[in-house]
Amino acid sequence: MGIRKKQAAGILCALILAAGIAGTGLGAVQGEGNAAPEAPLTEAAGSSAQGQDMAQSSERVAEAPAAGLPASKNTPQELEALATMEKAAENDRLSLYVNKETAEIAVQEKQNGYIWFSNPAGRSEDPKASPLYQSELSAQVLLTYYNDKGQINAFNSYDDSVAKKQFKVTPQDTGIRVDYHMGNVAQSFANIPKAISQERFEKEILERIPDADQREDVKFKFRLDAKKQVYEVRKLQDYVAEELSAVLEAAGYTAEDAAQDNKENGVGEAAASEEAEFTVPVVYSLDGGNLVVTVPAKELKSSKSYPIASLQILKFFGAADTGKKGYIFVPDGSGALIHLNNQKLNAEPYSLPVYGNDGTFDVKERIQTNEASRLPVFGLKQNDHALLGIIEDGEAGASISADISGRNDSYNTVSSKFQVTAMDYYTLSSGTKTSAVPMFQSGRYQGSLQIRYAFLSGSSADYTGMATAYRIYLADKFQLKKLDASTPAPFVLELVGAFRKSKSILGIPYEATESLTTFSEAEGILGQLKEAGVASIDLRLVGWFNGGIRHASPSDISVTGVLGGRKGFLKLADYAQKNGVSLFPDAAFVEKYKGSSGTATLLDRSKAAVYAYNPVTYAKDTSRFSHYILSPRQLPKQVEGFLKDYAKLGVPGLSLRDLGREVNSDFDPGHPVSRQDSLLTSVKEMELLRHGTGPLMVDGGNAYSLPYAGIVVNAPARSSRLNITDEEIPFYQIALHGYVDLAGAPYNMDALQNPRLSMLRSLETGSMVYYQWFASDASKVKDTDYNGMYALNYRDWFEEAVRLYQEAGPILSKVRDQAITGHSLVAPGVVRTTYQNGVSITINYNDTAAAVDGLQLQPQSYHVGGE
């Protein structure tokens, strides 16, 4: 991980947030408009976004801006571009401008005068961009669509709408609306007859045209049917038809005449051959210090034969040219940075879906597994200004796209791209012949596709400032409360109960339920931890009901007998309650391990079944079934049944294995559910589960689950480390720390393969100590589907876990309820995290000692300051 340090000695960082913005509007985070010039690229980035965080979720922070700091200015080209625009809306924070000839928009921050453009002002002089990419540089919307063979084609709003004058700008209360009509939009000229008798054509039209050449020209545009003695109009381009209509009008031939001739010759309104035509409305509105960009999805229009595949909105908003310094922030796992102009042209552009892949797409080969993007956000820093994009609606169908300058043009960009219609191929077989038929999604999302842009400047214009702004946005939107300062940081423990194992009697195979940790053994492990001085424990109990880890439907609960049954479970719950242990029994609602009824449907009409992949060939291994995916339509029924049975147990707390980490569509043609509608269903059911069970532990921690999560486990702790990225950052933890307890992967299952390094990462990110154990001998899982759990016997890890918790726990307790206000790399392999109460933790990840700011840090050690 590399995070650069900004030198800003003696400069007070300012955090200005909107006060009194209605609803969930996010206030812009800004420093004084004239901030210090950017440090060289090798020294800049990752500086602290200092300032007081919100004490309550409903409060906003406002500090006096630092004075006397010069800000970077817009270029003369940009000022000239603004001069061609007119002001469309304004409030006390922002002004919105529009060029009614090109549909470009610009947003000006009133505090410092800085202007953000939807399209680069200097694009016409870009030596890198071909004519195609010059057009894209002028577009606000990039649209792809399918033809009848399932092939992808592309339109852009400049070539296919603006240049053809097929768009309309309409004022709105707080902004404007632009309606783009893309494609060859057919125009109707009512005074051109489709068929007219030879006699009337010559008498009523040709004889009334005085110019001989014009008469011949008009005559050529009609075809004579000698047998019927009728002239029929030929197929004409729009501009040709427009010219013909004008000539006929000058000759006195009217629409009424054409209607009469059509009727007399038996011609009705014939259906024109369908062409690729689309209508895309985009609404720009100001909300406090933010720009909100909305595409009302239900108002999207397309030709029936050409469904819209995707929409990329404002690809070039805030685009940074080759002269700018800074980076692009992408939400890959914990977060990653792409340095502007990094010259990694051999690497693929960044493109990853929000919330990971949709499980109802049939992936036949999986060559690379990426970290999931848990937060629907992105950002771009250029010099001492930055923007943060938050996808507010339609995010489950969105992906984040980013690229550097030099590939197709001279600009660094980041934006959101929304899938509108999904497509897959259905294979038809007949003997030795096969053919692929495209199958398109029906029942697309009818809500809005919406992005909120916030603007940052000065010393707040970095990824820490972006994370701070997003934290305040979440706290305001979901009314999140800060954690209790009096509660110590918990030791998070996952105990694995039972699992199903294949056995045989007299050669007859069967499945038996085997115990890994009985309820009595779980109580004993908790007792040992208590005796060792671990006072606060959050216990995740996996595999406690319906056959163990891969349990049957949770709608009907049966506590597993080999673990101790209902009586043993209630005894463990009673022990937990009396000894300060927060119990979170684990349940899966989306992953369906037994039976295919109620399963979601793939686009090819097959059941949504998930299999393992061959590690050598990367191909799907249909002999290694994992689970089915439950249809979102069935989720309410599952949750209702579960809550009914769970209430009888009277145990508070629940761990959600999959609801907070997976979002899947259902392509059942009779009852389709879009991925965004699936998300909305999950949110409703999580709210019911939170109300019915009390505190929730959430695995993964997708953004929509955060309002219901008391603790997130397996929170993203790294990025996918894609070739195009340059640095890995803990954006997820910076944004959420102090409001939600976080834990990464269990220390003994972490990819770091070193529990001490895992502890150091916990100190850097404020995450809890987390272990996964079972009580049985490890040989019990040998040669089963659970081979990967071979190293989880608690005796092998107990002493180390207690030692690391006793070392890290007191430090984590001091900052548990504190927001992270700073994060930076102070030397190679040495990072520093600063918390709201002034505590700073400097960590040396190196295998050698390091001297930093007067500190002597031993290998893989840390220093706590500011206490």
PDB file of N, CA and C in Angstrom, residues 651-724:
ATOM      1  N   VAL A 651     -34.031 -15.101  21.781  1.00  0.00           N
ATOM      2  CA  VAL A 651     -32.610 -14.751  21.807  1.00  0.00           C
ATOM      3  C   VAL A 651     -32.387 -13.486  20.982  1.00  0.00           C
ATOM      4  N   PRO A 652     -31.808 -12.430  21.572  1.00  0.00           N
ATOM      5  CA  PRO A 652     -31.540 -11.218  20.796  1.00  0.00           C
ATOM      6  C   PRO A 652     -30.284 -11.391  19.956  1.00  0.00           C
ATOM      7  N   GLY A 653     -30.218 -10.628  18.861  1.00  0.00           N
ATOM      8  CA  GLY A 653     -29.028 -10.635  18.019  1.00  0.00           C
ATOM      9  C   GLY A 653     -29.124 -11.624  16.875  1.00  0.00           C
ATOM     10  N   LEU A 654     -28.545 -11.262  15.748  1.00  0.00           N
ATOM     11  CA  LEU A 654     -28.559 -12.117  14.564  1.00  0.00           C
ATOM     12  C   LEU A 654     -27.403 -11.709  13.650  1.00  0.00           C
ATOM     13  N   SER A 655     -26.774 -12.702  13.036  1.00  0.00           N
ATOM     14  CA  SER A 655     -25.729 -12.459  12.044  1.00  0.00           C
ATOM     15  C   SER A 655     -26.292 -12.747  10.661  1.00  0.00           C
ATOM     16  N   LEU A 656     -26.167 -11.780   9.755  1.00  0.00           N
ATOM     17  CA  LEU A 656     -26.647 -11.935   8.390  1.00  0.00           C
ATOM     18  C   LEU A 656     -25.474 -12.334   7.494  1.00  0.00           C
ATOM     19  N   ARG A 657     -25.497 -13.577   7.037  1.00  0.00           N
ATOM     20  CA  ARG A 657     -24.387 -14.098   6.257  1.00  0.00           C
ATOM     21  C   ARG A 657     -24.309 -13.474   4.870  1.00  0.00           C
ATOM     22  N   ASP A 658     -25.460 -13.208   4.252  1.00  0.00           N
ATOM     23  CA  ASP A 658     -25.432 -12.835   2.834  1.00  0.00           C
ATOM     24  C   ASP A 658     -26.242 -11.597   2.474  1.00  0.00           C
ATOM     25  N   LEU A 659     -27.203 -11.211   3.286  1.00  0.00           N
ATOM     26  CA  LEU A 659     -28.065 -10.083   2.912  1.00  0.00           C
ATOM     27  C   LEU A 659     -27.292  -8.777   2.768  1.00  0.00           C
ATOM     28  N   GLY A 660     -26.181  -8.643   3.472  1.00  0.00           N
ATOM     29  CA  GLY A 660     -25.397  -7.415   3.393  1.00  0.00           C
ATOM     30  C   GLY A 660     -24.247  -7.479   2.424  1.00  0.00           C
ATOM     31  N   ARG A 661     -24.108  -8.594   1.698  1.00  0.00           N
ATOM     32  CA  ARG A 661     -22.990  -8.693   0.773  1.00  0.00           C
ATOM     33  C   ARG A 661     -23.403  -9.113  -0.636  1.00  0.00           C
ATOM     34  N   GLU A 662     -24.649  -9.568  -0.824  1.00  0.00           N
ATOM     35  CA  GLU A 662     -25.088 -10.038  -2.138  1.00  0.00           C
ATOM     36  C   GLU A 662     -26.371  -9.336  -2.560  1.00  0.00           C
ATOM     37  N   VAL A 663     -26.419  -8.955  -3.834  1.00  0.00           N
ATOM     38  CA  VAL A 663     -27.642  -8.435  -4.432  1.00  0.00           C
ATOM     39  C   VAL A 663     -27.794  -9.126  -5.785  1.00  0.00           C
ATOM     40  N   ASN A 664     -28.919  -9.780  -6.002  1.00  0.00           N
ATOM     41  CA  ASN A 664     -29.111 -10.555  -7.217  1.00  0.00           C
ATOM     42  C   ASN A 664     -30.453 -10.253  -7.864  1.00  0.00           C
ATOM     43  N   SER A 665     -30.487 -10.319  -9.178  1.00  0.00           N
ATOM     44  CA  SER A 665     -31.720 -10.136  -9.938  1.00  0.00           C
ATOM     45  C   SER A 665     -32.490 -11.452  -9.998  1.00  0.00           C
ATOM     46  N   ASP A 666     -33.636 -11.394 -10.642  1.00  0.00           N
ATOM     47  CA  ASP A 666     -34.374 -12.602 -11.029  1.00  0.00           C
ATOM     48  C   ASP A 666     -34.923 -12.338 -12.421  1.00  0.00           C
ATOM     49  N   PHE A 667     -34.495 -13.135 -13.405  1.00  0.00           N
ATOM     50  CA  PHE A 667     -34.889 -12.903 -14.781  1.00  0.00           C
ATOM     51  C   PHE A 667     -36.043 -13.799 -15.215  1.00  0.00           C
ATOM     52  N   ASP A 668     -36.805 -14.271 -14.256  1.00  0.00           N
ATOM     53  CA  ASP A 668     -38.016 -15.024 -14.579  1.00  0.00           C
ATOM     54  C   ASP A 668     -38.899 -14.142 -15.460  1.00  0.00           C
ATOM     55  N   PRO A 669     -39.170 -14.557 -16.709  1.00  0.00           N
ATOM     56  CA  PRO A 669     -39.932 -13.675 -17.616  1.00  0.00           C
ATOM     57  C   PRO A 669     -41.336 -13.370 -17.119  1.00  0.00           C
ATOM     58  N   GLY A 670     -41.887 -14.262 -16.297  1.00  0.00           N
ATOM     59  CA  GLY A 670     -43.231 -14.013 -15.778  1.00  0.00           C
ATOM     60  C   GLY A 670     -43.250 -13.087 -14.580  1.00  0.00           C
ATOM     61  N   HIS A 671     -42.156 -13.087 -13.799  1.00  0.00           N
ATOM     62  CA  HIS A 671     -42.085 -12.257 -12.587  1.00  0.00           C
ATOM     63  C   HIS A 671     -40.665 -11.705 -12.434  1.00  0.00           C
ATOM     64  N   PRO A 672     -40.223 -10.850 -13.343  1.00  0.00           N
ATOM     65  CA  PRO A 672     -38.844 -10.355 -13.272  1.00  0.00           C
ATOM     66  C   PRO A 672     -38.639  -9.391 -12.108  1.00  0.00           C
ATOM     67  N   VAL A 673     -37.434  -9.423 -11.546  1.00  0.00           N
ATOM     68  CA  VAL A 673     -37.046  -8.493 -10.481  1.00  0.00           C
ATOM     69  C   VAL A 673     -35.682  -7.919 -10.852  1.00  0.00           C
ATOM     70  N   SER A 674     -35.602  -6.620 -11.036  1.00  0.00           N
ATOM     71  CA  SER A 674     -34.319  -5.995 -11.359  1.00  0.00           C
ATOM     72  C   SER A 674     -33.416  -6.035 -10.128  1.00  0.00           C
ATOM     73  N   ARG A 675     -32.124  -5.823 -10.345  1.00  0.00           N
ATOM     74  CA  ARG A 675     -31.192  -5.873  -9.218  1.00  0.00           C
ATOM     75  C   ARG A 675     -31.469  -4.751  -8.217  1.00  0.00           C
ATOM     76  N   GLN A 676     -31.859  -3.583  -8.701  1.00  0.00           N
ATOM     77  CA  GLN A 676     -32.168  -2.486  -7.781  1.00  0.00           C
ATOM     78  C   GLN A 676     -33.434  -2.786  -6.991  1.00  0.00           C
ATOM     79  N   ASP A 677     -34.442  -3.359  -7.630  1.00  0.00           N
ATOM     80  CA  ASP A 677     -35.648  -3.742  -6.891  1.00  0.00           C
ATOM     81  C   ASP A 677     -35.331  -4.839  -5.876  1.00  0.00           C
ATOM     82  N   SER A 678     -34.401  -5.722  -6.216  1.00  0.00           N
ATOM     83  CA  SER A 678     -33.959  -6.746  -5.278  1.00  0.00           C
ATOM     84  C   SER A 678     -33.309  -6.101  -4.058  1.00  0.00           C
ATOM     85  N   LEU A 679     -32.493  -5.071  -4.296  1.00  0.00           N
ATOM     86  CA  LEU A 679     -31.871  -4.335  -3.192  1.00  0.00           C
ATOM     87  C   LEU A 679     -32.936  -3.743  -2.271  1.00  0.00           C
ATOM     88  N   LEU A 680     -33.948  -3.136  -2.860  1.00  0.00           N
ATOM     89  CA  LEU A 680     -35.012  -2.514  -2.052  1.00  0.00           C
ATOM     90  C   LEU A 680     -35.740  -3.553  -1.217  1.00  0.00           C
ATOM     91  N   THR A 681     -35.913  -4.761  -1.777  1.00  0.00           N
ATOM     92  CA  THR A 681     -36.529  -5.844  -1.006  1.00  0.00           C
ATOM     93  C   THR A 681     -35.641  -6.233   0.165  1.00  0.00           C
ATOM     94  N   SER A 682     -34.329  -6.348  -0.076  1.00  0.00           N
ATOM     95  CA  SER A 682     -33.394  -6.703   0.997  1.00  0.00           C
ATOM     96  C   SER A 682     -33.428  -5.677   2.121  1.00  0.00           C
ATOM     97  N   VAL A 683     -33.504  -4.400   1.757  1.00  0.00           N
ATOM     98  CA  VAL A 683     -33.539  -3.341   2.760  1.00  0.00           C
ATOM     99  C   VAL A 683     -34.782  -3.467   3.641  1.00  0.00           C
ATOM    100  N   LYS A 684     -35.928  -3.724   3.022  1.00  0.00           N
ATOM    101  CA  LYS A 684     -37.166  -3.879   3.795  1.00  0.00           C
ATOM    102  C   LYS A 684     -37.064  -5.052   4.763  1.00  0.00           C
ATOM    103  N   GLU A 685     -36.494  -6.153   4.295  1.00  0.00           N
ATOM    104  CA  GLU A 685     -36.409  -7.334   5.148  1.00  0.00           C
ATOM    105  C   GLU A 685     -35.360  -7.160   6.247  1.00  0.00           C
ATOM    106  N   MET A 686     -34.271  -6.450   5.970  1.00  0.00           N
ATOM    107  CA  MET A 686     -33.289  -6.176   7.023  1.00  0.00           C
ATOM    108  C   MET A 686     -33.891  -5.298   8.115  1.00  0.00           C
ATOM    109  N   GLU A 687     -34.731  -4.385   7.706  1.00  0.00           N
ATOM    110  CA  GLU A 687     -35.400  -3.535   8.695  1.00  0.00           C
ATOM    111  C   GLU A 687     -36.287  -4.377   9.605  1.00  0.00           C
ATOM    112  N   LEU A 688     -37.006  -5.338   9.027  1.00  0.00           N
ATOM    113  CA  LEU A 688     -37.835  -6.238   9.834  1.00  0.00           C
ATOM    114  C   LEU A 688     -36.979  -7.106  10.745  1.00  0.00           C
ATOM    115  N   LEU A 689     -35.863  -7.608  10.229  1.00  0.00           N
ATOM    116  CA  LEU A 689     -34.981  -8.446  11.036  1.00  0.00           C
ATOM    117  C   LEU A 689     -34.367  -7.642  12.174  1.00  0.00           C
ATOM    118  N   ARG A 690     -33.972  -6.419  11.899  1.00  0.00           N
ATOM    119  CA  ARG A 690     -33.409  -5.560  12.949  1.00  0.00           C
ATOM    120  C   ARG A 690     -34.443  -5.289  14.024  1.00  0.00           C
ATOM    121  N   HIS A 691     -35.664  -5.039  13.615  1.00  0.00           N
ATOM    122  CA  HIS A 691     -36.729  -4.773  14.583  1.00  0.00           C
ATOM    123  C   HIS A 691     -37.087  -6.029  15.366  1.00  0.00           C
ATOM    124  N   GLY A 692     -37.035  -7.190  14.704  1.00  0.00           N
ATOM    125  CA  GLY A 692     -37.474  -8.424  15.342  1.00  0.00           C
ATOM    126  C   GLY A 692     -36.424  -9.148  16.149  1.00  0.00           C
ATOM    127  N   THR A 693     -35.131  -8.895  15.866  1.00  0.00           N
ATOM    128  CA  THR A 693     -34.082  -9.646  16.555  1.00  0.00           C
ATOM    129  C   THR A 693     -33.135  -8.775  17.353  1.00  0.00           C
ATOM    130  N   GLY A 694     -33.198  -7.470  17.170  1.00  0.00           N
ATOM    131  CA  GLY A 694     -32.254  -6.610  17.864  1.00  0.00           C
ATOM    132  C   GLY A 694     -30.997  -6.415  17.050  1.00  0.00           C
ATOM    133  N   PRO A 695     -29.845  -6.304  17.712  1.00  0.00           N
ATOM    134  CA  PRO A 695     -28.606  -5.972  17.002  1.00  0.00           C
ATOM    135  C   PRO A 695     -28.278  -6.968  15.888  1.00  0.00           C
ATOM    136  N   LEU A 696     -27.752  -6.429  14.777  1.00  0.00           N
ATOM    137  CA  LEU A 696     -27.381  -7.273  13.645  1.00  0.00           C
ATOM    138  C   LEU A 696     -25.881  -7.199  13.402  1.00  0.00           C
ATOM    139  N   MET A 697     -25.301  -8.357  13.159  1.00  0.00           N
ATOM    140  CA  MET A 697     -23.947  -8.433  12.625  1.00  0.00           C
ATOM    141  C   MET A 697     -24.096  -8.678  11.125  1.00  0.00           C
ATOM    142  N   VAL A 698     -23.399  -7.906  10.313  1.00  0.00           N
ATOM    143  CA  VAL A 698     -23.537  -7.994   8.864  1.00  0.00           C
ATOM    144  C   VAL A 698     -22.208  -8.401   8.255  1.00  0.00           C
ATOM    145  N   ASP A 699     -22.243  -9.400   7.393  1.00  0.00           N
ATOM    146  CA  ASP A 699     -21.052  -9.835   6.680  1.00  0.00           C
ATOM    147  C   ASP A 699     -20.925  -9.027   5.390  1.00  0.00           C
ATOM    148  N   GLY A 700     -19.744  -8.485   5.130  1.00  0.00           N
ATOM    149  CA  GLY A 700     -19.499  -7.742   3.895  1.00  0.00           C
ATOM    150  C   GLY A 700     -19.740  -6.257   4.031  1.00  0.00           C
ATOM    151  N   GLY A 701     -20.949  -5.878   4.413  1.00  0.00           N
ATOM    152  CA  GLY A 701     -21.237  -4.475   4.697  1.00  0.00           C
ATOM    153  C   GLY A 701     -21.452  -3.592   3.496  1.00  0.00           C
ATOM    154  N   ASN A 702     -22.281  -4.043   2.523  1.00  0.00           N
ATOM    155  CA  ASN A 702     -22.680  -3.143   1.436  1.00  0.00           C
ATOM    156  C   ASN A 702     -23.379  -1.922   2.021  1.00  0.00           C
ATOM    157  N   ALA A 703     -23.311  -0.804   1.347  1.00  0.00           N
ATOM    158  CA  ALA A 703     -23.778   0.468   1.902  1.00  0.00           C
ATOM    159  C   ALA A 703     -25.221   0.426   2.383  1.00  0.00           C
ATOM    160  N   TYR A 704     -26.112  -0.269   1.652  1.00  0.00           N
ATOM    161  CA  TYR A 704     -27.521  -0.283   2.028  1.00  0.00           C
ATOM    162  C   TYR A 704     -27.764  -1.009   3.353  1.00  0.00           C
ATOM    163  N   SER A 705     -26.802  -1.842   3.790  1.00  0.00           N
ATOM    164  CA  SER A 705     -26.976  -2.597   5.039  1.00  0.00           C
ATOM    165  C   SER A 705     -26.523  -1.821   6.269  1.00  0.00           C
ATOM    166  N   LEU A 706     -25.805  -0.730   6.077  1.00  0.00           N
ATOM    167  CA  LEU A 706     -25.186  -0.022   7.193  1.00  0.00           C
ATOM    168  C   LEU A 706     -26.179   0.537   8.210  1.00  0.00           C
ATOM    169  N   PRO A 707     -27.371   1.015   7.802  1.00  0.00           N
ATOM    170  CA  PRO A 707     -28.303   1.517   8.815  1.00  0.00           C
ATOM    171  C   PRO A 707     -28.750   0.450   9.818  1.00  0.00           C
ATOM    172  N   TYR A 708     -28.571  -0.822   9.467  1.00  0.00           N
ATOM    173  CA  TYR A 708     -29.074  -1.901  10.319  1.00  0.00           C
ATOM    174  C   TYR A 708     -27.945  -2.676  10.986  1.00  0.00           C
ATOM    175  N   ALA A 709     -26.701  -2.309  10.718  1.00  0.00           N
ATOM    176  CA  ALA A 709     -25.557  -3.065  11.203  1.00  0.00           C
ATOM    177  C   ALA A 709     -24.997  -2.471  12.492  1.00  0.00           C
ATOM    178  N   GLY A 710     -24.893  -3.309  13.528  1.00  0.00           N
ATOM    179  CA  GLY A 710     -24.175  -2.900  14.721  1.00  0.00           C
ATOM    180  C   GLY A 710     -22.697  -3.168  14.559  1.00  0.00           C
ATOM    181  N   ILE A 711     -22.381  -4.209  13.790  1.00  0.00           N
ATOM    182  CA  ILE A 711     -20.995  -4.561  13.513  1.00  0.00           C
ATOM    183  C   ILE A 711     -20.922  -5.191  12.128  1.00  0.00           C
ATOM    184  N   VAL A 712     -19.867  -4.875  11.397  1.00  0.00           N
ATOM    185  CA  VAL A 712     -19.622  -5.454  10.070  1.00  0.00           C
ATOM    186  C   VAL A 712     -18.387  -6.332  10.166  1.00  0.00           C
ATOM    187  N   VAL A 713     -18.507  -7.583   9.771  1.00  0.00           N
ATOM    188  CA  VAL A 713     -17.360  -8.482   9.711  1.00  0.00           C
ATOM    189  C   VAL A 713     -17.020  -8.764   8.251  1.00  0.00           C
ATOM    190  N   ASN A 714     -15.793  -9.195   8.033  1.00  0.00           N
ATOM    191  CA  ASN A 714     -15.287  -9.374   6.666  1.00  0.00           C
ATOM    192  C   ASN A 714     -15.451  -8.088   5.853  1.00  0.00           C
ATOM    193  N   ALA A 715     -15.304  -6.961   6.543  1.00  0.00           N
ATOM    194  CA  ALA A 715     -15.297  -5.678   5.850  1.00  0.00           C
ATOM    195  C   ALA A 715     -14.083  -5.643   4.928  1.00  0.00           C
ATOM    196  N   PRO A 716     -14.185  -4.980   3.783  1.00  0.00           N
ATOM    197  CA  PRO A 716     -13.056  -4.991   2.845  1.00  0.00           C
ATOM    198  C   PRO A 716     -11.810  -4.376   3.465  1.00  0.00           C
ATOM    199  N   ALA A 717     -10.703  -5.095   3.391  1.00  0.00           N
ATOM    200  CA  ALA A 717      -9.465  -4.627   3.996  1.00  0.00           C
ATOM    201  C   ALA A 717      -8.370  -4.378   2.970  1.00  0.00           C
ATOM    202  N   ARG A 718      -8.649  -4.674   1.711  1.00  0.00           N
ATOM    203  CA  ARG A 718      -7.675  -4.462   0.643  1.00  0.00           C
ATOM    204  C   ARG A 718      -8.422  -4.196  -0.655  1.00  0.00           C
ATOM    205  N   SER A 719      -7.696  -3.841  -1.693  1.00  0.00           N
ATOM    206  CA  SER A 719      -8.295  -3.652  -3.010  1.00  0.00           C
ATOM    207  C   SER A 719      -7.975  -4.868  -3.875  1.00  0.00           C
ATOM    208  N   SER A 720      -8.473  -4.850  -5.107  1.00  0.00           N
ATOM    209  CA  SER A 720      -8.168  -5.945  -6.048  1.00  0.00           C
ATOM    210  C   SER A 720      -6.756  -5.829  -6.613  1.00  0.00           C
ATOM    211  N   ARG A 721      -6.119  -4.698  -6.356  1.00  0.00           N
ATOM    212  CA  ARG A 721      -4.764  -4.435  -6.835  1.00  0.00           C
ATOM    213  C   ARG A 721      -4.661  -4.613  -8.348  1.00  0.00           C
ATOM    214  N   LEU A 722      -5.611  -4.001  -9.025  1.00  0.00           N
ATOM    215  CA  LEU A 722      -5.600  -4.031 -10.485  1.00  0.00           C
ATOM    216  C   LEU A 722      -4.388  -3.264 -11.010  1.00  0.00           C
ATOM    217  N   ASN A 723      -3.959  -3.616 -12.207  1.00  0.00           N
ATOM    218  CA  ASN A 723      -2.744  -3.018 -12.759  1.00  0.00           C
ATOM    219  C   ASN A 723      -2.839  -1.505 -12.913  1.00  0.00           C
ATOM    220  N   ILE A 724      -4.035  -1.008 -13.204  1.00  0.00           N
ATOM    221  CA  ILE A 724      -4.158   0.431 -13.449  1.00  0.00           C
ATOM    222  C   ILE A 724      -4.097   1.244 -12.167  1.00  0.00           C
TER     223      ILE A 724
END
